[in-house]
CSV table of C-alpha atoms in Angstrom, one decimal:
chain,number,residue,atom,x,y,z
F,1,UNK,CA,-121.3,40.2,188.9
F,2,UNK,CA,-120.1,36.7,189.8
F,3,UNK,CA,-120.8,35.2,186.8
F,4,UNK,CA,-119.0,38.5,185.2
F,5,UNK,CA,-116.4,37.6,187.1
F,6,UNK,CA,-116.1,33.8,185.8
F,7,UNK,CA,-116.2,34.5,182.2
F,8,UNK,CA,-113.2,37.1,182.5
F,9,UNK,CA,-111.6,34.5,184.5
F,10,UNK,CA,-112.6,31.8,181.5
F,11,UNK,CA,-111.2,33.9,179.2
F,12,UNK,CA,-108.0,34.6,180.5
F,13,UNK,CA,-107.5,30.7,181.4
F,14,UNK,CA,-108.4,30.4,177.1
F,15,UNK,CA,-106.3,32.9,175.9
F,16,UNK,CA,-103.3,31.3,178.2
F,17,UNK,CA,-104.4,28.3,176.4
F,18,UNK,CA,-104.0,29.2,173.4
F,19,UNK,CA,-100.5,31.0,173.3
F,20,UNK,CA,-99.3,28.4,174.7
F,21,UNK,CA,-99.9,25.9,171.8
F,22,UNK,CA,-97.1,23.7,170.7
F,23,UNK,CA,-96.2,24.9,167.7
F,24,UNK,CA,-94.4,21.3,167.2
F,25,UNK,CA,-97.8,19.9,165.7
F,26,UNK,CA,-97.2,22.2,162.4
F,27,UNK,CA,-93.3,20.8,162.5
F,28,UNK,CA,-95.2,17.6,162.6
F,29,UNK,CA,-97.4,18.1,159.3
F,30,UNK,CA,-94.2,18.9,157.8
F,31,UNK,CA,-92.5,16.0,158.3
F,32,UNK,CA,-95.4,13.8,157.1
F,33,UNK,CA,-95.2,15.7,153.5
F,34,UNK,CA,-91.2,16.0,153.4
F,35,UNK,CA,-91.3,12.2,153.7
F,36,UNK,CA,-94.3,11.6,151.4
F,37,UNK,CA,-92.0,14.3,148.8
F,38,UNK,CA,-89.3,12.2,149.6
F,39,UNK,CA,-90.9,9.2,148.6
F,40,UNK,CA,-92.0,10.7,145.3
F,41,UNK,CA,-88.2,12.1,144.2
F,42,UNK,CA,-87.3,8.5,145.2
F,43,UNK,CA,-89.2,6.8,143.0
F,44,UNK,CA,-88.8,9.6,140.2
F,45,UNK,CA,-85.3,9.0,140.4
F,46,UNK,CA,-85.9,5.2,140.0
F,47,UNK,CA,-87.9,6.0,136.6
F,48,UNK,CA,-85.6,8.5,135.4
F,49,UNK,CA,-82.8,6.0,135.3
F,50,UNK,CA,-85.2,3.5,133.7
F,51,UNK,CA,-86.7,5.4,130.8
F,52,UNK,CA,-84.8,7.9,130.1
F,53,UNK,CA,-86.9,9.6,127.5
F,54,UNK,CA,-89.5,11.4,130.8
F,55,UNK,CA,-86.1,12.8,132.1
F,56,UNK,CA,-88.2,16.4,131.3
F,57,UNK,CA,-91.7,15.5,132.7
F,58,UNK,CA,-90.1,14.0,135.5
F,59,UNK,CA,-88.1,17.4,135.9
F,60,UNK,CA,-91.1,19.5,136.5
F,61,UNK,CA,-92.7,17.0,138.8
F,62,UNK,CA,-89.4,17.7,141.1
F,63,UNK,CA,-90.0,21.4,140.6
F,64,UNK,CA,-93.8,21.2,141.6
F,65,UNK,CA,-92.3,19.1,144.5
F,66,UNK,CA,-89.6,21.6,145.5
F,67,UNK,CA,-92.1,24.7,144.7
F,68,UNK,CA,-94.7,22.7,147.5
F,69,UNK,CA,-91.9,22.3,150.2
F,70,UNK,CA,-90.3,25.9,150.2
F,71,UNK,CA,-94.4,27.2,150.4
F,72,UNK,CA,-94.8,25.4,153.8
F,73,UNK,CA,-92.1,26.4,154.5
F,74,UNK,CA,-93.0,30.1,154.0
F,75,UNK,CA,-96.0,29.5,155.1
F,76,UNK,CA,-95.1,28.2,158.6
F,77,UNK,CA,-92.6,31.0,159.1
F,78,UNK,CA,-95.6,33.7,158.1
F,79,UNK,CA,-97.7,31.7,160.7
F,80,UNK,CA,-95.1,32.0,163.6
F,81,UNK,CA,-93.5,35.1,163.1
F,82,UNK,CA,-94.9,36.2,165.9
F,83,UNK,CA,-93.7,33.2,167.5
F,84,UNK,CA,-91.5,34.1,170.4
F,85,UNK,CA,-89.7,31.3,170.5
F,86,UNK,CA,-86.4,32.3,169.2
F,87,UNK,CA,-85.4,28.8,168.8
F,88,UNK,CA,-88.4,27.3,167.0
F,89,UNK,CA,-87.6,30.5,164.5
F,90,UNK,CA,-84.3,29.1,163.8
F,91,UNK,CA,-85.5,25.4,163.2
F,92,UNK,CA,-87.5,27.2,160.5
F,93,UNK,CA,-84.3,28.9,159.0
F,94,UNK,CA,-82.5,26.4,158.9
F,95,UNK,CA,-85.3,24.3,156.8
F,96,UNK,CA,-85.4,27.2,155.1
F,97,UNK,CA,-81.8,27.2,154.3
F,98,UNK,CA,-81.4,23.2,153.8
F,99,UNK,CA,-84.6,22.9,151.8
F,100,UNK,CA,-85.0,25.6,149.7
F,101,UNK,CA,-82.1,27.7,149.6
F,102,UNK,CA,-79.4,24.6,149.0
F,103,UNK,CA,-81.2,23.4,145.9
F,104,UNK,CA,-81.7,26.7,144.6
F,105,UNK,CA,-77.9,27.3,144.4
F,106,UNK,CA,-77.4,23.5,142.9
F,107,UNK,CA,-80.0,24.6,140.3
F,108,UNK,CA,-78.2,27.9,139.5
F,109,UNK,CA,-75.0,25.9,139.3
F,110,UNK,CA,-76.4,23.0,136.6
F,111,UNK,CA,-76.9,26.1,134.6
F,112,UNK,CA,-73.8,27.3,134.6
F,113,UNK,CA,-72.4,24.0,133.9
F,114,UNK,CA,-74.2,23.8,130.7
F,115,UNK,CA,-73.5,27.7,129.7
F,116,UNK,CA,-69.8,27.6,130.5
F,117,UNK,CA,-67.1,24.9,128.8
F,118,UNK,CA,-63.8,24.3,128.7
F,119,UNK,CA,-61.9,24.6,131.9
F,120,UNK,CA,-64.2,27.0,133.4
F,121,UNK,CA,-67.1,24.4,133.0
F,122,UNK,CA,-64.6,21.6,134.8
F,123,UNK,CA,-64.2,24.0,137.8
F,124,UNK,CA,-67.9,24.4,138.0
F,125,UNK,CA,-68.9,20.7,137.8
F,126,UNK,CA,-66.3,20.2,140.9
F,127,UNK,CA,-68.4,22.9,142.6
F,128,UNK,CA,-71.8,21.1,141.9
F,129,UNK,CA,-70.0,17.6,143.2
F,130,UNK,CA,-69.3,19.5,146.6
F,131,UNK,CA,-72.7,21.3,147.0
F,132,UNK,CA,-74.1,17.9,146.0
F,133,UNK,CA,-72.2,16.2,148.5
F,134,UNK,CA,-73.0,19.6,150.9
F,135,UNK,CA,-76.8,19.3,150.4
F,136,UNK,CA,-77.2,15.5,151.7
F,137,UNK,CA,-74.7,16.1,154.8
F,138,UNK,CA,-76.8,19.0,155.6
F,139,UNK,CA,-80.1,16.8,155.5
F,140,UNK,CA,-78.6,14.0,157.8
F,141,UNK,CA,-77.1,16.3,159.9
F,142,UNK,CA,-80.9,18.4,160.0
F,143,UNK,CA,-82.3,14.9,160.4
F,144,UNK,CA,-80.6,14.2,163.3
F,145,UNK,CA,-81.8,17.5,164.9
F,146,UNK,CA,-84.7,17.4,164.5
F,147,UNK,CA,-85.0,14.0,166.4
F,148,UNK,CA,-83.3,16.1,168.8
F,149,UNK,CA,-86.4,18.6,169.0
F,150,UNK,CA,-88.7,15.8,168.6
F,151,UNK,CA,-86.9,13.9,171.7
F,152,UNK,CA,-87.0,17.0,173.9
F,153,UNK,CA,-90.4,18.2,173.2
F,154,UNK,CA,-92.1,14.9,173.2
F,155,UNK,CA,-89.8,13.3,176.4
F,156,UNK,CA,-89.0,10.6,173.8
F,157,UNK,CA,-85.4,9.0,174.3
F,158,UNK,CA,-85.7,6.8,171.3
F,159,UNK,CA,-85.3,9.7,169.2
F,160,UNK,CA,-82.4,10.8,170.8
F,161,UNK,CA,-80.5,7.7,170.2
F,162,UNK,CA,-81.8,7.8,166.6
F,163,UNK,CA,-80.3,11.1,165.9
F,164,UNK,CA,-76.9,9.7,167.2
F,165,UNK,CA,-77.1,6.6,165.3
F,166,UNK,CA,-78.2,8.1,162.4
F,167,UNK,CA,-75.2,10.4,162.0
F,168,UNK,CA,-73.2,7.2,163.3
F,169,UNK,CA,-74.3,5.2,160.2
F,170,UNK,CA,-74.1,8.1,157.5
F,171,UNK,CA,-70.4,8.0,158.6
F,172,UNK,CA,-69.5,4.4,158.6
F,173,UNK,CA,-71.3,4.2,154.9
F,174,UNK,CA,-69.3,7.4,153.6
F,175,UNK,CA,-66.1,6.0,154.6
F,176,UNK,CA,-67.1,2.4,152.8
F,177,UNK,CA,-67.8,4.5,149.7
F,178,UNK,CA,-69.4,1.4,147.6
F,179,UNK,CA,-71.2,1.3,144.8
F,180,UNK,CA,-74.8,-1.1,144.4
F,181,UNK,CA,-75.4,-2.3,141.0
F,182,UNK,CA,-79.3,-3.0,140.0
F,183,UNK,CA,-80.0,-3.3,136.2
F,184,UNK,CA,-79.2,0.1,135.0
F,185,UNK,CA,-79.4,1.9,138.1
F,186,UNK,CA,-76.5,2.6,139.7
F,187,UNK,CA,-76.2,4.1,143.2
F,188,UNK,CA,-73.6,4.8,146.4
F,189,UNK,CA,-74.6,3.2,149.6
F,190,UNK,CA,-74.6,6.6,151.6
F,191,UNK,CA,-76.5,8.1,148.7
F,192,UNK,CA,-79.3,5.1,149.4
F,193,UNK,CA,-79.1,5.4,153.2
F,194,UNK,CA,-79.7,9.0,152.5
F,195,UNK,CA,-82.7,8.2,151.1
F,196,UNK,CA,-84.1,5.6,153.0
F,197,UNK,CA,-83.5,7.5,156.3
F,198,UNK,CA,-85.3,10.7,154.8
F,199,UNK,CA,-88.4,9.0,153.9
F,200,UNK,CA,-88.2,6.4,157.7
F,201,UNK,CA,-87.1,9.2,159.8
F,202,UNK,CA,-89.8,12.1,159.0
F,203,UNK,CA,-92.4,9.6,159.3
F,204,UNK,CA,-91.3,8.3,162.7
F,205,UNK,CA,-90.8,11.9,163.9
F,206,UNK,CA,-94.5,12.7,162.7
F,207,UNK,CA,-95.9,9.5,164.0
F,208,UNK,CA,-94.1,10.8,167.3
F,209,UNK,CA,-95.6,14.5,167.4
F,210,UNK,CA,-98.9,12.8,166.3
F,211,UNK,CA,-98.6,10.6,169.8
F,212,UNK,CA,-98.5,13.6,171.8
Protein backbone atom coordinates (compact mmCIF):
# COMPACT_ATOMS: atom_id res chain seq x y z
CA UNK A 1 0.00 0.00 0.00
CA UNK A 2 2.87 2.27 0.84
CA UNK A 3 4.85 1.62 -1.87
CA UNK A 4 1.40 2.19 -3.99
CA UNK A 5 1.28 5.18 -2.50
CA UNK A 6 4.93 6.33 -3.55
CA UNK A 7 4.71 5.55 -7.16
CA UNK A 8 1.41 7.59 -7.57
CA UNK A 9 3.25 10.21 -5.71
CA UNK A 10 6.37 9.62 -8.27
CA UNK A 11 4.22 10.00 -10.97
CA UNK A 12 2.52 13.01 -10.27
CA UNK A 13 6.05 14.73 -9.26
CA UNK A 14 7.00 13.29 -13.27
CA UNK A 15 4.21 14.45 -14.98
CA UNK A 16 4.69 18.04 -13.11
CA UNK A 17 7.98 17.61 -14.53
CA UNK A 18 7.33 17.27 -17.65
CA UNK A 19 4.67 20.02 -18.45
CA UNK A 20 6.71 22.13 -17.12
CA UNK A 21 9.54 21.84 -19.67
CA UNK A 22 10.99 25.00 -21.17
CA UNK A 23 9.90 25.10 -24.27
CA UNK A 24 12.92 27.71 -24.88
CA UNK A 25 15.31 24.71 -25.66
CA UNK A 26 13.34 24.09 -29.15
CA UNK A 27 13.54 28.22 -29.73
CA UNK A 28 17.15 27.40 -29.08
CA UNK A 29 17.68 24.70 -31.98
CA UNK A 30 16.19 27.21 -33.97
CA UNK A 31 18.43 29.73 -33.61
CA UNK A 32 21.47 27.51 -34.23
CA UNK A 33 19.97 26.55 -37.84
CA UNK A 34 18.55 30.18 -38.71
CA UNK A 35 22.23 31.35 -38.17
CA UNK A 36 23.83 28.32 -39.85
CA UNK A 37 20.96 29.28 -42.97
CA UNK A 38 22.09 32.58 -42.53
CA UNK A 39 25.53 31.82 -43.04
CA UNK A 40 24.75 29.86 -46.19
CA UNK A 41 22.46 32.90 -47.98
CA UNK A 42 25.58 34.86 -46.98
CA UNK A 43 27.88 33.30 -48.67
CA UNK A 44 25.49 32.40 -51.66
CA UNK A 45 25.04 35.96 -52.02
CA UNK A 46 28.88 36.38 -52.15
CA UNK A 47 28.99 33.77 -55.12
CA UNK A 48 26.15 35.07 -56.90
CA UNK A 49 27.74 38.43 -57.29
CA UNK A 50 31.00 36.62 -58.35
CA UNK A 51 29.91 34.23 -60.99
CA UNK A 52 27.08 35.23 -62.17
CA UNK A 53 26.33 32.35 -64.53
CA UNK A 54 24.98 29.86 -60.95
CA UNK A 55 22.49 32.79 -60.27
CA UNK A 56 19.77 29.61 -61.00
CA UNK A 57 21.45 26.83 -58.92
CA UNK A 58 22.14 29.19 -56.30
CA UNK A 59 18.33 30.13 -56.46
CA UNK A 60 17.03 26.78 -55.57
CA UNK A 61 19.63 26.32 -52.78
CA UNK A 62 17.81 29.59 -51.17
CA UNK A 63 14.46 27.89 -51.77
CA UNK A 64 15.60 24.48 -50.16
CA UNK A 65 16.92 26.97 -47.40
CA UNK A 66 13.63 28.90 -47.02
CA UNK A 67 11.49 25.61 -47.61
CA UNK A 68 13.83 24.13 -44.25
CA UNK A 69 13.11 27.27 -42.11
CA UNK A 70 9.24 27.70 -42.62
CA UNK A 71 9.06 23.48 -41.77
CA UNK A 72 10.52 24.13 -38.27
CA UNK A 73 8.79 26.55 -38.11
CA UNK A 74 5.59 24.52 -38.65
CA UNK A 75 6.81 21.98 -36.99
CA UNK A 76 7.41 23.79 -33.69
CA UNK A 77 3.99 25.37 -33.75
CA UNK A 78 2.37 21.62 -34.36
CA UNK A 79 4.61 20.60 -31.38
CA UNK A 80 3.31 23.44 -28.97
CA UNK A 81 -0.10 23.97 -29.96
CA UNK A 82 -1.03 22.74 -26.99
CA UNK A 83 1.37 24.94 -25.46
CA UNK A 84 -0.44 27.22 -23.07
CA UNK A 85 1.65 29.76 -23.05
CA UNK A 86 -0.06 32.40 -25.05
CA UNK A 87 3.08 34.28 -25.34
CA UNK A 88 5.56 31.67 -26.47
CA UNK A 89 2.50 31.03 -29.26
CA UNK A 90 2.97 34.46 -30.43
CA UNK A 91 6.99 34.34 -30.65
CA UNK A 92 6.12 31.55 -33.06
CA UNK A 93 3.69 33.80 -35.21
CA UNK A 94 5.66 36.20 -35.45
CA UNK A 95 8.68 33.87 -36.87
CA UNK A 96 6.06 32.66 -38.74
CA UNK A 97 5.17 36.01 -40.11
CA UNK A 98 8.90 37.46 -40.44
CA UNK A 99 10.29 34.17 -41.81
CA UNK A 100 8.09 32.70 -44.03
CA UNK A 101 5.32 34.86 -44.77
CA UNK A 102 7.53 38.19 -45.64
CA UNK A 103 9.59 36.38 -48.24
CA UNK A 104 6.64 34.81 -49.66
CA UNK A 105 5.11 38.17 -50.50
CA UNK A 106 8.76 39.50 -51.84
CA UNK A 107 8.64 36.34 -54.08
CA UNK A 108 5.12 37.00 -55.33
CA UNK A 109 6.10 40.57 -55.95
CA UNK A 110 9.61 39.63 -58.18
CA UNK A 111 6.95 38.00 -60.32
CA UNK A 112 4.96 40.52 -60.85
CA UNK A 113 7.86 42.74 -61.60
CA UNK A 114 8.91 40.60 -64.47
CA UNK A 115 5.07 40.01 -65.79
CA UNK A 116 4.00 43.64 -65.59
CA UNK A 117 6.05 46.75 -67.64
CA UNK A 118 5.68 50.00 -68.22
CA UNK A 119 4.56 52.15 -65.47
CA UNK A 120 2.72 49.56 -63.77
CA UNK A 121 6.09 47.46 -63.45
CA UNK A 122 7.88 50.94 -61.91
CA UNK A 123 5.16 51.06 -59.20
CA UNK A 124 5.72 47.45 -58.42
CA UNK A 125 9.55 47.59 -58.24
CA UNK A 126 9.00 50.62 -55.61
CA UNK A 127 6.86 48.15 -53.71
CA UNK A 128 9.59 45.35 -53.67
CA UNK A 129 12.32 48.25 -52.48
CA UNK A 130 9.87 48.92 -49.45
CA UNK A 131 9.04 45.22 -48.52
CA UNK A 132 12.82 44.71 -49.08
CA UNK A 133 13.60 47.42 -46.81
CA UNK A 134 10.36 46.02 -44.50
CA UNK A 135 11.77 42.42 -44.37
CA UNK A 136 15.35 43.34 -42.75
CA UNK A 137 13.80 45.98 -40.21
CA UNK A 138 11.49 43.33 -39.26
CA UNK A 139 14.46 40.80 -38.59
CA UNK A 140 16.55 43.35 -36.46
CA UNK A 141 13.62 44.47 -34.77
CA UNK A 142 12.72 40.28 -34.14
CA UNK A 143 16.37 40.01 -33.34
CA UNK A 144 16.30 42.30 -30.66
CA UNK A 145 13.28 40.42 -29.13
CA UNK A 146 14.21 37.58 -29.02
CA UNK A 147 17.29 38.66 -26.85
CA UNK A 148 14.64 39.94 -24.96
CA UNK A 149 13.03 36.38 -24.37
CA UNK A 150 16.38 34.97 -24.14
CA UNK A 151 17.42 37.62 -21.28
CA UNK A 152 14.27 36.94 -19.33
CA UNK A 153 14.07 33.29 -19.51
CA UNK A 154 17.71 32.70 -19.00
CA UNK A 155 18.25 35.79 -16.16
CA UNK A 156 20.94 36.95 -18.74
CA UNK A 157 21.39 40.90 -18.74
CA UNK A 158 23.92 40.78 -21.50
CA UNK A 159 21.27 40.00 -23.84
CA UNK A 160 19.18 42.64 -22.85
CA UNK A 161 21.74 45.25 -23.50
CA UNK A 162 22.38 43.48 -26.83
CA UNK A 163 18.91 43.81 -27.99
CA UNK A 164 19.13 47.65 -27.19
CA UNK A 165 22.38 48.07 -28.87
CA UNK A 166 21.55 46.23 -31.59
CA UNK A 167 18.55 48.24 -32.64
CA UNK A 168 20.93 51.34 -31.59
CA UNK A 169 23.41 50.33 -34.28
CA UNK A 170 20.88 49.33 -37.11
CA UNK A 171 19.85 53.03 -36.73
CA UNK A 172 23.04 54.89 -36.65
CA UNK A 173 24.16 52.70 -39.93
CA UNK A 174 20.68 53.44 -41.80
CA UNK A 175 21.06 57.04 -41.23
CA UNK A 176 24.88 56.88 -42.67
CA UNK A 177 23.44 55.16 -45.71
CA UNK A 178 27.08 54.26 -47.31
CA UNK A 179 28.02 52.12 -49.68
CA UNK A 180 31.35 49.43 -49.32
CA UNK A 181 32.95 48.67 -52.50
CA UNK A 182 34.87 45.06 -52.79
CA UNK A 183 35.76 43.91 -56.32
CA UNK A 184 32.40 43.49 -57.91
CA UNK A 185 30.39 43.17 -54.94
CA UNK A 186 28.76 46.02 -53.88
CA UNK A 187 26.89 46.40 -50.58
CA UNK A 188 25.17 49.08 -47.96
CA UNK A 189 26.58 49.04 -44.54
CA UNK A 190 23.14 48.36 -42.72
CA UNK A 191 22.55 45.71 -45.38
CA UNK A 192 26.13 44.10 -43.98
CA UNK A 193 25.31 44.76 -40.36
CA UNK A 194 22.14 42.99 -41.15
CA UNK A 195 23.88 40.24 -41.93
CA UNK A 196 26.53 39.89 -39.64
CA UNK A 197 24.24 40.44 -36.61
CA UNK A 198 21.87 37.63 -37.99
CA UNK A 199 24.40 34.96 -38.25
CA UNK A 200 26.40 36.47 -34.43
CA UNK A 201 23.23 37.03 -32.74
CA UNK A 202 21.32 33.60 -33.15
CA UNK A 203 24.39 31.85 -32.29
CA UNK A 204 24.90 33.77 -29.08
CA UNK A 205 21.22 33.42 -28.19
CA UNK A 206 21.61 29.48 -28.79
CA UNK A 207 24.91 29.23 -27.07
CA UNK A 208 22.82 31.11 -24.16
CA UNK A 209 19.67 28.62 -24.03
CA UNK A 210 22.40 25.80 -24.50
CA UNK A 211 23.98 27.26 -20.93
CA UNK A 212 20.86 26.81 -19.22
Amino acid sequence: MESKRYEEDFKIIRTAIDSAKNPIDKLGQFFKNYAMINIIIVALNLIVNLYQGLAMEIYIVKMICFVYLAYCIIRMYKEEKSNVNQYYQAILYIYGIVVVVIPVILWIARITRLVILNNEGHQVSKMLEMLMNLQVFSAIVLLSVSFLVVSFVCSNKVCAICALANLAVYLIVLAIDKELSIENIIIHYQDLYYYIVLVLGYMVMAKCIRKE
